[in-house]
XYZ file of C-alpha atoms in Angstrom:
709
model
C 81.339 124.669 81.376
C 81.970 128.234 80.241
C 83.947 130.222 82.815
C 83.879 133.626 81.158
C 81.854 134.269 77.998
C 83.057 136.962 75.637
C 86.726 136.828 76.662
C 87.920 138.211 73.343
C 91.546 137.701 72.384
C 92.416 135.394 75.262
C 96.119 134.520 75.064
C 96.892 132.726 78.309
C 94.978 130.793 80.986
C 96.429 129.619 84.307
C 94.747 127.834 87.237
C 95.768 128.817 90.784
C 94.231 129.008 94.240
C 94.219 132.804 94.386
C 91.940 133.168 97.407
C 93.550 130.329 99.403
C 90.275 128.470 99.868
C 91.507 125.098 98.666
C 90.080 125.105 95.142
C 91.586 126.261 91.878
C 90.596 129.638 90.454
C 91.424 130.845 86.945
C 93.567 133.753 85.769
C 93.503 134.653 82.087
C 94.970 137.346 79.911
C 93.008 138.731 77.000
C 93.736 141.508 74.562
C 91.931 143.938 76.847
C 92.749 142.873 80.394
C 94.027 140.375 82.917
C 91.141 138.872 84.858
C 90.573 136.503 87.733
C 87.605 134.157 87.957
C 87.070 132.803 91.450
C 85.907 129.240 91.850
C 83.084 129.351 94.389
C 82.897 125.612 94.836
C 81.246 124.394 98.034
C 83.930 123.222 100.432
C 84.045 119.790 101.935
C 84.811 117.693 104.954
C 87.473 115.097 105.616
C 86.414 111.720 106.910
C 88.312 108.445 107.243
C 85.724 105.681 107.597
C 87.484 102.976 105.585
C 90.574 101.261 106.952
C 92.811 99.402 104.494
C 95.295 97.128 106.252
C 98.017 96.523 103.698
C 100.009 94.127 105.850
C 98.696 92.776 109.187
C 101.879 90.807 109.906
C 104.666 93.346 109.488
C 106.291 92.479 112.778
C 107.044 95.567 114.841
C 105.879 98.030 112.176
C 107.722 101.229 113.014
C 107.760 103.623 110.051
C 105.614 104.314 106.999
C 106.048 106.428 103.876
C 104.480 106.788 100.410
C 105.941 107.307 96.931
C 105.482 106.079 93.368
C 108.107 103.366 93.416
C 107.311 101.760 90.056
C 106.634 104.961 88.073
C 103.127 103.856 87.093
C 101.404 107.018 88.277
C 99.942 105.790 91.537
C 101.352 106.012 95.037
C 102.880 102.939 96.611
C 103.469 102.359 100.295
C 106.750 101.739 102.144
C 107.397 100.382 105.608
C 110.101 99.629 108.152
C 109.721 96.977 110.871
C 111.871 96.229 113.896
C 111.332 92.535 114.685
C 113.877 91.443 113.703
C 114.090 94.018 110.958
C 112.690 94.568 107.495
C 112.311 97.168 104.754
C 109.530 96.573 102.211
C 107.227 98.319 99.805
C 103.748 97.405 98.610
C 102.806 97.924 94.984
C 99.525 99.798 94.552
C 97.549 98.088 91.775
C 95.421 101.183 91.242
C 92.517 99.955 93.351
C 91.733 100.173 97.036
C 91.660 96.367 97.213
C 94.838 96.119 99.246
C 94.631 92.338 99.332
C 95.717 92.533 95.702
C 98.694 94.781 96.394
C 102.033 93.060 95.857
C 104.641 93.142 98.625
C 108.250 93.652 97.570
C 110.762 92.917 100.321
C 113.820 95.122 99.961
C 115.754 93.683 102.902
C 114.386 91.193 105.456
C 117.611 91.172 107.459
C 117.848 94.879 108.188
C 118.017 94.645 111.947
C 115.696 96.822 114.007
C 114.683 98.994 111.087
C 113.177 102.173 112.538
C 112.763 104.537 109.609
C 111.997 104.441 105.889
C 111.921 107.158 103.227
C 111.999 107.455 99.428
C 113.758 109.856 97.061
C 115.536 109.792 93.706
C 119.043 109.702 95.126
C 120.946 109.066 91.887
C 118.791 111.347 89.698
C 117.829 108.597 87.247
C 114.099 109.318 87.440
C 113.311 106.363 89.674
C 112.491 106.513 93.373
C 115.073 104.880 95.594
C 114.497 103.740 99.174
C 116.259 104.952 102.323
C 116.351 103.174 105.647
C 117.790 103.409 109.148
C 118.829 100.298 111.105
C 119.498 100.534 114.842
C 120.501 96.881 115.069
C 123.070 97.258 112.304
C 123.961 100.868 113.199
C 123.719 102.054 109.637
C 121.895 104.284 107.208
C 121.206 102.854 103.766
C 119.819 103.642 100.378
C 118.724 100.972 97.918
C 119.131 101.760 94.243
C 115.933 101.182 92.265
C 116.963 99.351 89.081
C 113.572 99.800 87.428
C 112.354 96.297 88.204
C 110.039 95.363 91.031
C 112.424 92.676 92.269
C 113.556 94.852 95.136
C 115.644 92.086 96.709
C 118.115 92.613 93.839
C 118.350 96.361 94.311
C 121.891 97.481 95.118
C 122.446 98.473 98.741
C 124.609 101.486 99.656
C 125.253 101.965 103.385
C 127.256 104.003 105.834
C 127.778 103.584 109.547
C 125.730 105.575 112.038
C 125.425 104.445 115.624
C 121.795 103.840 116.619
C 120.105 105.997 113.978
C 116.616 107.180 114.869
C 115.359 108.641 111.585
C 116.283 109.073 107.948
C 114.956 111.441 105.279
C 116.178 113.339 102.212
C 116.456 116.858 100.784
C 118.777 118.948 98.636
C 120.709 120.611 101.446
C 123.421 122.287 99.343
C 121.284 123.448 96.409
C 123.373 121.516 93.892
C 120.419 119.731 92.302
C 120.854 116.310 93.836
C 119.304 114.786 96.930
C 121.268 114.509 100.145
C 120.425 112.223 103.063
C 119.472 113.444 106.539
C 119.565 111.403 109.717
C 119.391 111.582 113.489
C 121.083 109.424 116.100
C 119.389 109.607 119.477
C 122.092 107.690 121.362
C 124.842 109.872 119.868
C 122.662 112.988 120.140
C 123.394 113.875 116.525
C 121.631 115.691 113.699
C 123.551 115.256 110.469
C 123.350 115.066 106.717
C 125.352 113.202 104.097
C 126.388 115.177 101.041
C 125.573 113.425 97.790
C 128.745 113.594 95.690
C 127.158 111.987 92.642
C 128.722 108.611 93.332
C 126.740 105.658 94.609
C 129.029 104.755 97.513
C 127.337 106.338 100.497
C 130.283 105.595 102.781
C 132.354 108.071 100.757
C 129.824 110.861 101.016
C 130.861 113.768 103.213
C 129.118 113.663 106.574
C 128.070 117.049 107.971
C 127.215 116.986 111.673
C 124.825 119.846 112.298
C 124.571 119.250 116.039
C 126.360 116.665 118.174
C 124.787 117.693 121.486
C 121.125 117.472 120.534
C 120.147 115.162 123.348
C 118.105 112.173 122.220
C 117.725 113.525 118.686
C 114.372 112.024 117.668
C 113.532 113.657 114.346
C 114.683 116.124 111.718
C 112.798 117.852 108.920
C 114.148 119.903 106.019
C 112.397 123.036 104.734
C 113.115 126.665 103.898
C 112.013 128.114 107.211
C 113.365 131.651 106.790
C 112.293 132.038 103.178
C 115.754 132.741 101.769
C 115.668 129.933 99.200
C 117.971 127.596 101.108
C 116.921 124.436 102.895
C 117.062 124.749 106.671
C 116.563 122.070 109.294
C 114.233 121.748 112.259
C 114.572 119.002 114.811
C 113.332 117.537 118.072
C 115.510 116.419 120.985
C 113.544 113.900 123.050
C 115.908 113.840 126.031
C 116.901 117.485 125.689
C 113.240 118.629 125.723
C 114.050 120.936 122.844
C 112.688 122.034 119.471
C 115.315 123.830 117.379
C 116.026 125.216 113.933
C 119.337 125.394 112.113
C 119.611 128.141 109.528
C 121.427 127.110 106.381
C 123.901 129.890 105.532
C 124.521 128.545 102.047
C 127.803 126.841 102.866
C 128.466 123.247 103.757
C 130.320 124.346 106.859
C 127.471 123.380 109.130
C 129.503 124.441 112.142
C 128.665 127.981 111.082
C 124.970 127.287 110.758
C 123.094 129.280 113.378
C 120.951 127.266 115.772
C 117.740 128.953 116.906
C 115.826 127.622 119.873
C 112.146 127.343 119.075
C 111.086 125.899 122.440
C 113.198 124.533 125.312
C 110.303 123.728 127.659
C 108.687 120.728 126.005
C 108.825 117.300 127.628
C 109.915 114.587 125.228
C 109.328 115.919 121.714
C 109.082 112.992 119.326
C 108.434 114.404 115.855
C 108.535 117.679 113.898
C 107.038 118.903 110.661
C 106.749 122.256 108.876
C 103.731 123.820 107.158
C 102.085 127.219 106.781
C 99.548 126.804 109.568
C 98.352 130.417 109.744
C 98.289 131.100 106.014
C 100.814 133.954 106.050
C 103.097 132.407 103.417
C 105.887 131.262 105.709
C 106.475 127.863 107.241
C 105.518 127.304 110.845
C 106.752 124.421 112.986
C 104.533 121.569 114.191
C 105.541 118.973 116.771
C 104.282 116.036 118.786
C 105.355 116.146 122.437
C 105.366 112.613 123.787
C 105.640 112.967 127.549
C 103.464 116.088 127.608
C 100.896 114.350 125.361
C 100.728 117.589 123.368
C 100.207 118.550 119.757
C 101.762 121.999 119.272
C 102.647 124.514 116.585
C 104.950 127.511 116.749
C 104.261 130.603 114.702
C 106.982 131.776 112.361
C 107.160 135.533 112.920
C 110.173 135.852 110.573
C 112.124 136.704 113.712
C 113.947 133.448 114.330
C 114.312 134.295 118.011
C 110.565 134.670 118.551
C 108.302 131.646 118.120
C 104.864 132.072 119.768
C 103.588 128.689 120.915
C 100.057 127.457 120.153
C 98.769 124.249 121.706
C 96.371 122.324 119.507
C 95.747 119.515 122.005
C 97.247 119.043 125.466
C 95.753 115.628 126.214
C 96.555 113.258 123.365
C 98.325 110.436 125.133
C 101.907 109.670 124.171
C 102.089 111.496 120.856
C 104.614 109.816 118.574
C 104.272 111.388 115.132
C 102.812 114.525 113.539
C 102.080 115.846 110.055
C 100.606 119.059 108.659
C 98.466 118.976 105.517
C 95.174 120.271 104.124
C 92.964 117.278 104.874
C 89.591 118.830 104.029
C 90.657 120.720 100.883
C 89.687 124.134 102.240
C 93.030 125.858 101.688
C 94.393 125.792 105.238
C 96.720 123.394 107.002
C 95.213 120.814 109.320
C 97.233 118.607 111.651
C 97.364 114.812 111.942
C 98.998 113.059 114.899
C 99.440 109.583 116.351
C 99.087 108.818 120.048
C 101.017 105.774 121.214
C 99.335 105.683 124.614
C 96.056 106.933 123.203
C 96.169 104.044 120.693
C 94.686 106.446 118.191
C 95.317 108.611 115.160
C 93.408 111.895 115.103
C 93.295 114.997 112.951
C 92.583 118.557 113.985
C 90.601 120.745 111.621
C 91.913 124.290 111.172
C 89.070 126.834 110.946
C 91.184 129.065 108.692
C 91.367 132.023 111.061
C 94.631 133.673 110.071
C 95.057 135.510 113.361
C 94.323 132.700 115.774
C 93.231 129.390 114.259
C 90.910 127.250 116.338
C 90.843 123.496 116.050
C 88.198 120.784 115.933
C 89.400 117.285 116.762
C 88.294 114.318 114.639
C 89.222 110.658 114.890
C 90.912 108.850 112.060
C 91.238 105.666 114.111
C 90.564 104.995 117.790
C 91.543 101.346 117.827
C 95.163 100.911 116.802
C 97.745 99.497 119.177
C 100.752 101.808 119.612
C 100.937 103.760 116.343
C 104.535 104.918 115.923
C 104.547 106.664 112.552
C 102.097 108.461 110.282
C 102.291 109.921 106.812
C 99.854 111.736 104.530
C 99.450 111.088 100.804
C 96.766 110.659 98.137
C 96.805 106.879 97.978
C 93.760 106.425 95.737
C 94.351 109.311 93.348
C 91.056 111.054 94.058
C 92.584 114.426 94.886
C 92.383 114.396 98.672
C 94.852 113.381 101.339
C 94.640 109.956 102.938
C 96.350 108.930 106.184
C 98.973 106.192 106.546
C 100.063 104.565 109.772
C 102.484 102.008 111.206
C 101.452 100.340 114.480
C 104.212 98.451 116.251
C 102.036 96.443 118.638
C 99.455 95.631 115.968
C 102.272 94.735 113.534
C 100.415 96.370 110.710
C 100.831 98.872 107.910
C 97.535 100.615 107.201
C 96.032 103.501 105.319
C 92.721 105.238 105.896
C 90.784 106.433 102.879
C 89.604 110.047 102.986
C 85.938 109.894 101.980
C 84.855 113.355 103.037
C 82.417 115.279 100.910
C 80.527 118.487 100.308
C 77.335 117.075 101.768
C 76.421 114.186 104.031
C 73.343 111.992 104.363
C 73.323 110.423 107.814
C 70.492 107.903 107.877
C 68.721 106.099 110.704
C 66.393 103.125 110.752
C 62.896 104.118 111.914
C 61.341 100.654 111.657
C 60.466 99.649 115.215
C 57.573 97.392 114.216
C 57.452 93.786 113.043
C 54.362 94.175 110.877
C 52.653 96.888 108.883
C 49.105 96.774 107.629
C 48.461 96.721 103.891
C 46.690 99.883 102.848
C 48.325 101.997 105.557
C 49.582 105.396 104.446
C 52.517 107.220 106.001
C 54.727 104.377 107.263
C 58.001 106.133 108.179
C 60.918 103.759 107.554
C 64.048 105.948 107.362
C 65.176 109.291 108.763
C 67.786 111.193 106.735
C 69.831 114.116 108.042
C 71.122 116.080 105.053
C 74.107 118.215 106.089
C 75.932 120.969 104.224
C 79.666 120.301 104.709
C 80.889 123.616 103.303
C 81.690 126.776 105.176
C 80.471 130.341 105.526
C 80.632 132.071 102.157
C 79.664 128.980 100.159
C 76.320 128.733 98.405
C 73.552 126.459 99.722
C 73.262 122.925 98.436
C 70.157 121.076 97.352
C 69.222 117.431 97.152
C 68.751 116.058 93.663
C 68.088 112.379 94.352
C 68.003 109.636 96.954
C 68.725 106.049 96.005
C 66.705 103.410 97.855
C 66.952 99.642 97.476
C 63.938 97.379 98.107
C 64.754 93.768 98.933
C 63.566 90.809 100.959
C 65.014 89.677 104.265
C 67.613 87.567 102.447
C 68.842 90.460 100.333
C 67.091 89.580 97.071
C 65.924 92.683 95.241
C 62.209 93.093 94.688
C 61.046 93.015 91.098
C 59.051 95.940 89.764
C 55.946 93.731 89.845
C 56.334 92.858 93.507
C 57.394 96.369 94.525
C 54.284 97.913 93.005
C 52.000 95.325 94.604
C 53.443 96.048 98.036
C 53.919 99.814 97.823
C 51.681 102.354 96.127
C 54.138 105.240 96.624
C 57.335 106.355 98.353
C 57.240 109.886 99.699
C 59.843 112.178 101.258
C 58.798 114.717 103.882
C 60.749 117.568 105.455
C 60.511 117.449 109.238
C 58.822 120.360 111.006
C 61.580 120.172 113.670
C 59.597 117.870 115.957
C 61.780 114.853 115.173
C 58.714 112.631 114.705
C 56.842 112.009 111.484
C 53.604 113.958 111.361
C 51.903 113.774 107.982
C 49.650 116.698 108.792
C 52.416 119.152 109.661
C 55.582 117.884 107.936
C 56.103 119.172 104.399
C 55.775 116.788 101.467
C 58.813 117.259 99.224
C 58.571 114.587 96.543
C 56.705 111.387 95.642
C 57.582 108.297 93.611
C 54.663 106.133 92.469
C 55.890 103.955 89.621
C 58.458 101.693 91.263
C 61.192 99.860 89.397
C 63.109 96.672 90.100
C 65.505 96.868 93.035
C 66.844 100.410 93.286
C 64.406 103.323 93.384
C 65.582 106.815 92.436
C 63.696 109.509 94.332
C 64.189 112.809 92.506
C 63.745 116.349 93.795
C 62.618 119.345 91.776
C 65.429 121.707 90.849
C 65.229 124.865 92.934
C 62.710 123.455 95.414
C 63.290 125.379 98.678
C 62.224 122.288 100.636
C 65.237 120.413 99.212
C 67.672 123.231 99.950
C 70.339 122.717 102.627
C 71.542 125.962 104.216
C 75.249 126.735 104.427
C 76.834 124.799 107.311
C 73.331 123.657 108.270
C 71.245 120.519 108.097
C 67.701 119.352 107.456
C 65.919 116.196 108.514
C 63.782 114.190 106.099
C 61.487 111.189 106.489
C 61.268 108.430 103.896
C 57.668 107.265 104.067
C 55.867 104.338 102.426
C 52.233 104.197 101.396
C 51.475 100.482 101.481
C 49.158 99.259 98.785
C 45.855 97.963 100.113
C 46.125 94.996 97.737
C 49.434 93.821 99.208
C 49.218 90.380 100.693
C 51.811 88.252 102.501
C 52.021 85.491 99.921
C 53.487 87.984 97.408
C 56.479 88.925 99.576
C 56.032 88.398 103.299
C 59.096 90.254 104.614
C 61.054 93.112 103.114
C 63.355 96.010 103.977
C 64.563 99.258 102.465
C 68.173 100.449 102.196
C 69.388 104.009 101.715
C 72.399 103.773 99.401
C 74.513 106.396 101.139
C 77.930 105.040 100.172
C 78.016 106.723 96.797
C 74.809 107.043 94.796
C 72.464 109.595 96.396
C 73.126 113.039 94.955
C 73.067 116.781 95.621
C 74.193 119.896 93.786
C 75.216 123.490 94.305
C 71.927 125.394 94.640
C 73.168 128.424 92.747
C 75.204 126.804 89.963
C 73.791 123.258 89.736
C 77.297 121.783 89.966
C 77.196 118.195 91.262
C 78.566 117.743 94.780
C 80.640 115.010 96.352
C 78.853 112.840 98.907
C 80.610 112.155 102.206
C 80.878 108.429 102.769
C 78.646 106.733 105.296
C 77.796 103.030 105.237
C 74.536 102.089 103.566
C 71.747 102.053 106.142
C 69.306 99.143 106.037
C 65.943 99.334 107.733
C 64.768 96.535 109.960
C 62.787 93.865 108.145
C 59.040 93.967 108.540
C 56.065 92.024 107.225
C 53.043 93.452 105.482
C 49.834 91.962 106.863
C 46.215 92.402 105.851
C 43.513 93.755 108.107
C 39.976 93.525 106.765
C 36.641 94.590 108.242
C 33.665 92.704 106.855
C 30.246 94.285 107.215
C 27.310 92.042 106.196
C 23.746 93.204 105.545
C 20.679 91.783 103.862
C 17.190 92.378 102.484
C 14.241 90.008 102.107
C 11.606 90.225 99.392
C 8.565 89.493 101.551
C 7.662 88.689 105.127
C 5.489 86.736 105.626
C 5.590 84.603 102.517
C 2.447 82.903 101.208
C 2.951 79.185 100.736
C 2.275 78.045 97.192
C 2.467 81.544 95.722
C 4.917 80.524 93.003
C 8.514 79.636 92.279
C 11.114 81.716 94.104
C 8.447 83.402 96.151
C 10.991 84.301 98.898
C 14.244 86.050 97.955
C 17.096 86.943 100.289
C 19.839 89.391 99.135
C 23.037 89.327 101.200
C 25.753 92.026 100.861
C 29.318 91.949 102.213
C 31.489 95.113 102.233
C 35.179 95.399 103.186
C 35.647 98.505 105.358
C 39.188 97.532 106.386
C 42.422 99.253 105.362
C 43.546 96.243 103.310
C 42.131 94.451 100.343
C 40.922 90.967 101.165
C 41.999 87.987 99.113
C 40.475 84.510 98.950
C 37.266 85.633 100.646
C 34.390 83.222 101.079
C 30.955 83.525 102.638
C 29.258 80.909 104.743
C 25.434 80.821 104.780
C 23.523 78.400 106.990
C 19.870 77.893 105.931
C 16.789 76.928 107.935
C 14.382 75.225 105.536
C 11.281 73.387 106.779
C 9.491 70.805 104.647
C 7.928 72.435 101.664
C 10.738 75.064 101.315
C 13.583 74.485 98.837
C 16.383 76.556 97.309
C 15.342 77.568 93.827
C 18.567 79.417 92.797
C 21.787 80.874 94.181
C 23.982 83.548 92.617
C 27.716 82.908 93.121
C 27.225 80.064 95.537
C 27.201 76.312 95.950
C 24.514 74.508 97.942
C 25.772 71.831 100.271
C 23.838 69.296 102.322
C 24.872 69.828 105.887
C 24.463 67.737 109.011
C 20.974 66.949 110.301
C 19.744 67.649 106.804
C 20.391 71.378 107.315
C 21.622 72.788 104.016
C 24.379 75.430 103.766
C 25.830 77.597 101.038
C 29.485 78.328 100.282
C 29.598 81.757 98.655
C 32.741 82.223 96.532
C 33.518 85.932 96.871
C 37.196 85.914 95.775
C 38.943 89.279 96.256
C 37.303 92.190 97.979
C 39.108 95.508 97.721
C 38.751 98.321 100.220
C 35.148 99.658 100.386
C 34.018 97.197 97.713
C 30.761 95.227 98.052
C 29.831 91.791 96.764
C 26.246 90.499 96.640
C 24.593 87.082 96.466
C 20.914 86.312 96.002
C 19.118 83.212 97.282
C 15.704 82.432 95.831
C 13.580 79.999 97.887
C 10.348 78.355 96.770
C 7.799 77.794 99.546
C 5.196 75.427 98.152
C 1.679 74.781 99.339
C 2.727 71.861 101.491
C 4.676 74.052 103.865
C 3.147 74.387 107.270
C 2.389 77.892 108.505
C 4.604 79.264 111.244
C 6.590 82.280 112.469
C 10.331 82.531 111.724
C 10.565 79.039 110.355
C 12.509 79.910 107.197
C 15.835 81.815 107.416
C 19.599 82.080 107.169
C 22.714 83.165 109.027
C 25.586 84.531 106.892
C 29.245 85.350 107.643
C 32.474 85.917 105.676
C 36.128 84.931 106.156
C 39.493 85.236 104.411
C 42.613 83.098 104.340
C 44.997 86.070 103.961
C 44.343 88.585 106.657
C 42.987 89.413 110.048
C 39.338 90.354 110.450
C 38.891 93.365 112.713
C 35.782 94.979 114.242
C 33.691 91.769 114.403
C 30.488 93.558 115.485
C 28.903 93.476 112.022
C 30.595 90.555 110.334
C 27.452 88.382 110.539
C 23.854 88.905 109.443
C 20.725 86.758 109.719
C 17.047 86.797 108.895
C 14.052 84.561 109.641
C 10.747 84.660 107.837
C-alpha cells in the first residue's frame, strides 16, 4: 500500500507512534522535506474470552512470569509454587494448544517458592531464571546452559531470610543485570550487585531500606527521568508506598527515600507506567486490605504525588500491572483480587488531564489469584494476561482477542417448525459494533459467514441447501428490535447457496452496511424457505454465524481490513421445515341431463385440483368415488386408474404427483350411458378429493368436489 506517492528523493523512513494513539505512524526524509504520515487505523478493544490453563496441578501456584527461555522467538511461561515448593517453565510450542507445551522443572525441592523472574544474568544471550524461597530462606538464579533440561542448570544462591519477591534490573548502570529482592519478615528492600562472577553469595548486597515494614514488592524504573534506575516499593505492614532515588552511587544509604503515600492499608504490589501520557512514569499499586487499585501521578516533584483511585472495591487486591491492553496508546491497568477471586482490567479513556476508567473482567472464576503478568504469549501483537492462582493450583494465561469491530449474535429461532414457502423467517440477530474511538473513521461490513448443517452437525450440500432455502437475506433493523419486512431495510441477498458455509457479501460503500464510530447497528439474518422443500430431503437443520474469525469488515474510508473481536460461534436452534398445502377442487360436466344411448363418452366430467398453499405438495393423489347405475360405464380416464370398489361401486385413483404453489392438475372422466340405462335424476355422479403424504392440508372448505347427473 502506497503511503505517500511522489516522495522524490526519499533517503530515510522510520516508523513511530507520533500521535500516541497506539499505532505506528511513518516519518520520512526526502530531498525536499521531512514529513509525517499519520496512521489513521481504527482502534480496537481488548477482550479475554479464551482461558488457557498451562498447568492445573501446580500446587500452590504463587508467581508467574513470561520470557523467551529457549531463544526460539516465542514467549514461554514461568511459575513458582509453594507446596512444597517448585520452580518451572513451560515451553511454548508456537501454538495456543497449551496441552502440547512442555514443562521443564528447574527445581522441585525449592521450598515455599514465592516469586519467579527471568533475565540474562551472565550476559551470554540466554535468559536465566530467578527465584525466591521462603522455606529455604534464599534467593537464587539458575544458569541457562542453552538446553531445555532445566534440572541440570547450575544453581547460584545466597541467603535471605523469608524473601517475598525477586526481580532484576541494571541498578548501577554498568551493563549487567543485578538482582532485586524484598524480605517482608526482615522488612528489607535490597539489591545484589552483579560482579560478573557466577557466585551470587559473593555479590555485594546493598540494603536500600531495612525498616520497610512487611516489604511486599519492589519495582525498578527511572522514575525521575535522570537516566538512572530508581526503586519503588510497597510495605504491607507499614501501609506505605515509597520511592528511592538512585543518586548514581552504590552507597544506597545515601539514596533519598520519597514517601509516595503513607495512608494505604496493606499495599501488596507496585508497578510503574506512564498512566497520564505525559512522558514520565507514574506509580500503580494494589492495596490489599483497602481492596483498592490506585495510581499516583508523577508531577516531577518527588514530594508531591496526587493520588487517583481506579477502583475502591476490588476485594483483596494482590497484584497489579500497567500496560496498553487495547492498543490505543494509553496505559490500562490489570489487577488480581484474591478475595474477589477475579482478574480484571481497567480501560484508560486516554484523557491526559484526568483519565477515567471502565472496568472489564478478564476472569471472574479463579480461586485466590496471587500473581499476574502481561505479555504477548501468542505473538499476535497484543498483550495477553497471565495468572497464578494458589487455591486453584494453576498457571493460566488469557488470550487477548479484542478487535476493531464485534459481531454479537443471538439466536432468534423460537419455533420448532417452519412452513416451506414462507418468506422472511428471521433466524439470527447480529449486533455489529464499532470498537474504535472518536476520531476514527466508520467501519463497514464486507461479509458474514454462515454455516448450514443438520441437527447432528453435518453440513448441508449445495443441492440440499438450495432445495430448502431459496434465498438468505440480511436486513437492517428500523430500531424496533423485531423483524418487520415492510419497514426494515434490505441490505443484501444471497440466492445461489453453496455447500456448508455461505458467504453473504455487502456492497462496498453501502450506507446500510456502515457502522458509525463507537456505535452499533442491528441486523436480521432472514431465510426465504423454498416452497418445494419437503421433510424427506432434510427434516431438521440449523444455521451458525461463524463469529470466531471469518466474518469480515473494513475501514469505510480506506477499505483496510479490520480485526474481528472474538465471540463464540452462535448456533441457531434446530427447526424442521414442514409443508402446508391448500387443495381447491372444482369440476365441470359436459351435459346435464344426458341422453341414454346418445353415443360413446356421452357424459364427460373434468376435475381440477389447485394448490393454494404456501408449500409445494409432493406425492399428491386424488380419490374419485363414482356412482354408476346399470347401463353407465367408464369409457376413459386421463391420469387415473379405475378400481372396483366395495358393493360394486367403482373408484378412481388419480396420480397427480407433485403440485407446486398455485399450480393446477386436471383429469377427465368420459362415461358412456347406453340405451339400457334407466331414466332418473342424479343417478350418475362422482365425489373427488386430494391428499398428500408429505404435508399438512389446510383450509379444508374446498378440498372436495362432487357432481350428480
